[in-house]
CSV table of C-alpha atoms in Angstrom, one decimal:
chain,number,residue,atom,x,y,z
H,1,MET,CA,20.8,31.2,21.7
H,2,THR,CA,17.1,31.0,21.0
H,3,GLU,CA,14.7,33.0,23.1
H,4,GLU,CA,13.6,29.7,24.8
H,5,ASN,CA,17.2,28.8,25.7
H,6,VAL,CA,18.0,32.3,26.9
H,7,TYR,CA,15.0,31.9,29.3
H,8,GLN,CA,16.5,28.6,30.4
H,9,VAL,CA,19.9,30.1,31.1
H,10,ALA,CA,18.3,33.0,33.1
H,11,ASP,CA,16.2,30.6,35.0
H,12,TRP,CA,19.1,28.3,36.0
H,13,LYS,CA,21.0,31.4,37.3
H,14,GLY,CA,18.0,32.2,39.4
H,15,GLN,CA,14.9,30.4,40.7
H,16,SER,CA,15.5,27.0,39.1
H,17,GLY,CA,19.1,26.9,40.3
H,18,GLU,CA,18.0,27.8,43.8
H,19,ARG,CA,15.3,25.1,43.8
H,20,TRP,CA,17.8,22.5,42.7
H,21,VAL,CA,20.1,23.5,45.5
H,22,THR,CA,17.1,23.0,47.9
H,23,TYR,CA,16.6,19.5,46.6
H,24,GLN,CA,20.2,18.7,45.9
H,25,ALA,CA,20.5,15.7,48.2
H,26,ARG,CA,17.4,14.1,46.8
H,27,LEU,CA,18.3,14.9,43.1
H,28,ASP,CA,21.8,13.5,43.6
H,29,ALA,CA,20.4,10.3,45.0
H,30,MET,CA,18.0,10.0,42.1
H,31,MET,CA,20.9,10.5,39.5
H,32,ALA,CA,23.7,8.7,41.4
H,33,VAL,CA,23.4,5.3,39.7
H,34,PHE,CA,23.4,6.9,36.2
H,35,GLY,CA,26.4,9.1,37.1
H,36,GLN,CA,28.4,6.1,38.4
H,37,ALA,CA,27.6,4.2,35.2
H,38,ALA,CA,29.0,7.1,33.2
H,39,ILE,CA,32.1,7.4,35.4
H,40,GLU,CA,32.8,3.6,34.9
H,41,ALA,CA,32.4,4.2,31.1
H,42,ALA,CA,34.9,7.1,31.3
H,43,ALA,CA,37.3,5.0,33.3
H,44,PRO,CA,39.2,7.9,34.9
H,45,ALA,CA,42.8,7.0,36.0
H,46,THR,CA,45.1,8.4,38.6
H,47,GLY,CA,46.6,11.7,37.4
H,48,GLU,CA,44.1,12.5,34.6
H,49,ARG,CA,42.5,15.8,34.0
H,50,VAL,CA,38.7,15.9,33.6
H,51,LEU,CA,36.3,18.5,32.3
H,52,ASP,CA,32.8,18.0,33.9
H,53,VAL,CA,30.2,19.8,31.9
H,54,GLY,CA,26.9,20.9,33.6
H,55,CYS,CA,28.3,19.8,36.9
H,56,GLY,CA,25.4,21.1,38.9
H,57,ALA,CA,26.0,20.9,42.7
H,58,GLY,CA,29.3,19.0,42.1
H,59,ALA,CA,28.5,15.4,43.0
H,60,SER,CA,30.0,14.0,39.8
H,61,SER,CA,33.0,16.3,39.9
H,62,LEU,CA,33.8,15.1,43.5
H,63,ASP,CA,33.4,11.5,42.5
H,64,LEU,CA,35.7,12.1,39.5
H,65,ALA,CA,38.3,13.9,41.7
H,66,ALA,CA,38.4,11.0,44.1
H,67,ARG,CA,39.2,8.7,41.1
H,68,VAL,CA,42.0,10.9,39.6
H,69,GLY,CA,43.6,11.6,42.9
H,70,ALA,CA,46.0,14.4,44.0
H,71,GLY,CA,48.0,14.2,40.8
H,72,GLY,CA,44.9,14.8,38.7
H,73,HIS,CA,42.5,17.6,38.3
H,74,VAL,CA,38.7,18.1,37.7
H,75,LEU,CA,37.2,21.3,36.3
H,76,GLY,CA,33.4,21.4,36.9
H,77,VAL,CA,31.5,24.1,34.9
H,78,ASP,CA,27.9,25.0,35.1
H,79,ILE,CA,25.8,28.1,34.1
H,80,SER,CA,24.0,28.2,37.5
H,81,GLU,CA,25.6,30.4,40.1
H,82,PRO,CA,23.5,28.9,43.0
H,83,LEU,CA,24.6,25.4,42.0
H,84,ILE,CA,28.3,26.3,41.6
H,85,GLY,CA,28.1,28.0,45.0
H,86,ARG,CA,26.7,24.7,46.5
H,87,ALA,CA,29.4,22.7,44.7
H,88,ARG,CA,32.2,24.9,46.1
H,89,ALA,CA,30.8,24.6,49.6
H,90,ARG,CA,30.7,20.8,49.4
H,91,ALA,CA,34.3,20.4,48.1
H,92,PRO,CA,37.0,19.4,50.6
H,93,GLN,CA,39.8,21.9,50.6
H,94,ASP,CA,42.5,19.3,49.6
H,95,MET,CA,40.5,17.8,46.7
H,96,PRO,CA,41.8,18.4,43.2
H,97,VAL,CA,38.7,20.1,41.9
H,98,LEU,CA,37.8,23.6,40.7
H,99,PHE,CA,34.3,24.9,40.0
H,100,GLN,CA,33.6,27.7,37.5
H,101,VAL,CA,30.4,29.5,36.5
H,102,ALA,CA,30.6,29.2,32.7
H,103,ASP,CA,28.8,28.0,29.6
H,104,ALA,CA,31.0,25.1,28.3
H,105,SER,CA,29.7,25.6,24.8
H,106,SER,CA,31.4,29.0,24.5
H,107,THR,CA,33.7,29.8,27.4
H,108,GLU,CA,37.4,29.9,26.8
H,109,LEU,CA,38.9,26.5,27.7
H,110,PRO,CA,42.6,25.6,27.7
H,111,GLU,CA,43.3,23.9,24.4
H,112,GLY,CA,44.4,20.2,24.5
H,113,ALA,CA,44.3,20.2,28.3
H,114,PHE,CA,41.9,17.4,29.3
H,115,ASP,CA,42.0,13.6,29.2
H,116,ILE,CA,38.2,13.2,29.6
H,117,LEU,CA,35.1,15.2,28.7
H,118,PHE,CA,32.4,14.1,31.1
H,119,SER,CA,28.8,15.0,31.9
H,120,ARG,CA,26.0,13.7,34.1
H,121,PHE,CA,22.8,15.0,32.4
H,122,GLY,CA,24.5,18.3,31.5
H,123,VAL,CA,24.8,18.3,27.7
H,124,MET,CA,21.2,18.3,26.5
H,125,PHE,CA,20.7,22.1,26.8
H,126,PHE,CA,23.0,23.5,24.2
H,127,ASP,CA,21.3,25.7,21.5
H,128,ASP,CA,23.7,24.2,18.9
H,129,PRO,CA,25.1,21.0,20.3
H,130,THR,CA,27.3,20.3,17.3
H,131,VAL,CA,29.1,23.6,17.7
H,132,ALA,CA,29.2,23.1,21.5
H,133,PHE,CA,30.8,19.7,21.2
H,134,ALA,CA,33.3,20.9,18.6
H,135,HIS,CA,34.3,23.7,21.0
H,136,MET,CA,34.7,21.4,23.9
H,137,ARG,CA,36.6,18.8,21.9
H,138,ARG,CA,39.3,21.4,21.3
H,139,ALA,CA,40.0,21.3,25.0
H,140,LEU,CA,40.8,17.6,24.9
H,141,LYS,CA,44.2,16.0,24.3
H,142,PRO,CA,44.6,13.9,21.2
H,143,GLY,CA,43.1,10.5,21.8
H,144,ALA,CA,41.2,11.7,24.9
H,145,ARG,CA,37.8,10.2,25.8
H,146,ALA,CA,34.3,11.6,26.1
H,147,ALA,CA,31.7,9.9,28.3
H,148,PHE,CA,28.3,11.2,29.4
H,149,VAL,CA,24.8,10.1,30.4
H,150,CYS,CA,21.7,11.7,29.0
H,151,TRP,CA,18.0,10.9,29.3
H,152,ARG,CA,16.2,8.7,26.8
H,153,GLY,CA,12.6,9.6,25.9
H,154,MET,CA,10.0,11.2,28.2
H,155,ALA,CA,7.7,8.2,27.9
H,156,GLU,CA,10.4,6.0,29.4
H,157,ASN,CA,11.1,8.2,32.4
H,158,ASP,CA,8.6,8.0,35.3
H,159,TRP,CA,9.8,11.3,36.9
H,160,VAL,CA,8.1,13.1,34.0
H,161,ARG,CA,5.8,10.5,32.5
H,162,LEU,CA,3.7,9.9,35.6
H,163,PRO,CA,3.1,13.5,36.6
H,164,MET,CA,2.5,14.8,33.1
H,165,GLY,CA,0.1,11.9,32.5
H,166,ALA,CA,-1.8,12.8,35.7
H,167,MET,CA,-2.5,16.2,34.3
H,168,LYS,CA,-5.0,15.0,31.7
H,169,GLY,CA,-8.3,16.9,32.3
H,170,ILE,CA,-6.6,19.3,34.7
H,171,LEU,CA,-4.3,21.3,32.4
H,172,PRO,CA,-5.2,22.0,28.8
H,173,PRO,CA,-3.3,19.8,26.3
H,174,THR,CA,-0.2,21.4,24.8
H,175,ALA,CA,1.6,20.7,21.6
H,176,PRO,CA,4.4,18.3,22.1
H,177,PRO,CA,7.8,20.0,22.4
H,178,ASP,CA,10.2,20.0,19.5
H,179,PRO,CA,12.2,16.8,20.2
H,180,GLU,CA,15.4,18.6,19.2
H,181,ALA,CA,14.9,21.8,21.2
H,182,PRO,CA,17.2,22.2,24.2
H,183,GLY,CA,15.9,20.4,27.2
H,184,PRO,CA,16.3,17.2,29.2
H,185,PHE,CA,15.0,14.9,26.5
H,186,SER,CA,16.7,16.5,23.4
H,187,PHE,CA,19.2,13.6,23.3
H,188,GLY,CA,16.5,10.9,23.4
H,189,ASP,CA,17.2,9.9,19.8
H,190,GLN,CA,20.4,7.9,19.8
H,191,GLY,CA,20.8,8.5,16.1
H,192,ARG,CA,20.8,12.2,16.6
H,193,VAL,CA,23.4,12.0,19.4
H,194,ALA,CA,25.7,9.9,17.1
H,195,ARG,CA,25.3,12.5,14.3
H,196,ILE,CA,26.1,15.4,16.6
H,197,LEU,CA,29.3,13.8,18.0
H,198,THR,CA,30.5,12.7,14.6
H,199,ALA,CA,29.8,16.1,13.1
H,200,ALA,CA,31.7,17.7,16.0
H,201,GLY,CA,34.8,15.6,15.1
H,202,PHE,CA,34.6,12.7,17.6
H,203,THR,CA,35.2,9.1,16.6
H,204,ASP,CA,34.4,5.7,18.1
H,205,VAL,CA,31.0,6.8,19.2
H,206,ALA,CA,29.1,4.2,21.2
H,207,ILE,CA,25.7,4.6,22.7
H,208,ALA,CA,24.2,2.0,25.2
H,209,PRO,CA,20.9,2.0,27.0
H,210,PHE,CA,21.0,2.1,30.8
H,211,ASP,CA,17.9,1.5,32.9
H,212,ALA,CA,17.5,1.7,36.7
H,213,SER,CA,14.9,1.9,39.4
H,214,ILE,CA,15.6,5.2,41.2
H,215,PRO,CA,14.5,6.9,44.4
H,216,PHE,CA,12.3,10.0,44.0
H,217,GLY,CA,11.6,12.0,47.1
H,218,LYS,CA,12.4,11.1,50.7
H,219,GLY,CA,10.6,10.6,54.0
H,220,GLU,CA,10.6,8.7,57.2
H,221,THR,CA,7.3,7.1,56.3
H,222,ARG,CA,5.6,6.1,53.0
H,223,ASP,CA,3.2,9.0,53.3
H,224,ALA,CA,6.1,11.4,53.9
H,225,ALA,CA,8.0,10.1,50.9
H,226,LEU,CA,4.9,10.5,48.7
H,227,ASP,CA,4.4,14.1,50.0
H,228,ASP,CA,8.1,14.9,49.3
H,229,ALA,CA,7.9,13.4,45.8
H,230,VAL,CA,4.9,15.5,45.0
H,231,LYS,CA,6.5,18.7,46.4
H,232,MET,CA,9.6,18.1,44.3
H,233,THR,CA,7.5,17.5,41.2
H,234,LEU,CA,5.6,20.8,41.7
H,235,GLU,CA,8.8,22.8,42.3
H,236,VAL,CA,11.4,21.2,40.0
H,237,GLY,CA,11.1,20.1,36.4
H,238,PRO,CA,8.6,20.4,33.5
H,239,LEU,CA,5.4,20.2,35.5
H,240,ALA,CA,6.6,23.1,37.7
H,241,ARG,CA,6.9,25.2,34.6
H,242,SER,CA,3.4,24.2,33.4
H,243,LEU,CA,1.8,25.1,36.8
H,244,ALA,CA,3.8,28.3,37.4
H,245,ASP,CA,0.9,30.7,36.5
H,246,GLN,CA,-2.0,28.4,37.5
H,247,PRO,CA,-4.5,29.4,40.2
H,248,ASP,CA,-4.5,27.6,43.6
H,249,ASP,CA,-7.4,25.3,42.8
H,250,ILE,CA,-5.6,23.9,39.7
H,251,ARG,CA,-2.4,23.4,41.7
H,252,ALA,CA,-4.3,21.6,44.4
H,253,ARG,CA,-6.0,19.3,41.8
H,254,ALA,CA,-2.6,18.7,40.2
H,255,SER,CA,-1.0,17.9,43.6
H,256,ALA,CA,-3.7,15.3,44.3
H,257,ALA,CA,-3.4,13.7,40.9
H,258,VAL,CA,0.4,13.5,41.0
H,259,ARG,CA,0.2,11.9,44.5
H,260,ALA,CA,-2.2,9.3,43.2
H,261,ALA,CA,0.1,8.6,40.2
H,262,PHE,CA,3.1,8.1,42.5
H,263,ALA,CA,1.1,6.0,45.0
H,264,GLY,CA,1.2,3.1,42.5
H,265,CYS,CA,5.0,2.9,42.7
H,266,PRO,CA,6.8,0.8,45.2
H,267,GLY,CA,9.1,2.1,48.0
H,268,GLU,CA,8.8,3.0,51.7
H,269,ARG,CA,11.2,6.0,52.4
H,270,SER,CA,11.4,7.0,48.7
H,271,VAL,CA,9.1,6.5,45.7
H,272,MET,CA,10.9,4.1,43.4
H,273,ILE,CA,10.4,5.0,39.8
H,274,ASP,CA,11.8,3.8,36.4
H,275,GLY,CA,14.5,5.8,34.8
H,276,ALA,CA,16.0,5.3,31.3
H,277,ALA,CA,19.2,6.9,29.9
H,278,TRP,CA,21.9,6.5,27.3
H,279,ILE,CA,25.5,6.0,28.3
H,280,VAL,CA,27.5,7.6,25.5
H,281,THR,CA,31.2,7.3,24.9
H,282,ALA,CA,33.4,8.7,22.1
H,283,ARG,CA,37.0,9.6,21.4
H,284,ASN,CA,38.9,12.7,20.2
H,285,PRO,CA,41.0,11.6,17.2
H,286,ALA,CA,44.6,10.9,18.1
H,287,SER,CA,45.9,13.2,15.4
């Protein structure tokens, strides 16, 4: 792993993971429509076995387990101990799901065991995604499916576009990140995603755009919803990192600017923002 990704892993095991647990319900609400679209693309059937990569606090794994039923099984893996702890706490005792703290790109997985490789926004963080997908493909049965959802570009996603745009004149400009560096938008280029999956040995790769208006933050009133959206932005995600070492006056200016940016969005008990993703499907060769 690169130094940058080692930092990300350490962060997910600590503070970032804990903050995502704090905002779990709001973040799951924000991502739910994308996760459901990916599950429909995966088309899990009764009795199938599913590997859910980057499962976070378990929402997608629980939805998948409900689809495969008692005769099936879901293994949810994530590098974040706090998030896996939350997932285990949420899982009903009789549900066919198991959660494991592990890096799916390298952990030992049973060979040829799964019918579906699935992920809801969990596959964009691998240091070498081709190697990671080749490793995970070996855990699939011949002819098994892969289905995941990943973000498109930053400019198409208001949860980052609006806050970061509001920082002009408050934070010094920074060089744009390497578009292929591990991070939420590293799969924004559909051509790159296709190349990664093909090089990893998958066939029948299909990539379709999926857009949705999504709830960000939550409150009993419009003002409370805006306040919650701002708080989430300052504690979770790219802007939180940018503000981590900034003095209180800069953070206060950033808070006001982010609130003004979100104030232009519709919604009463949540701020409704635009989200843009890819729904990706592929297949492990039958032989």
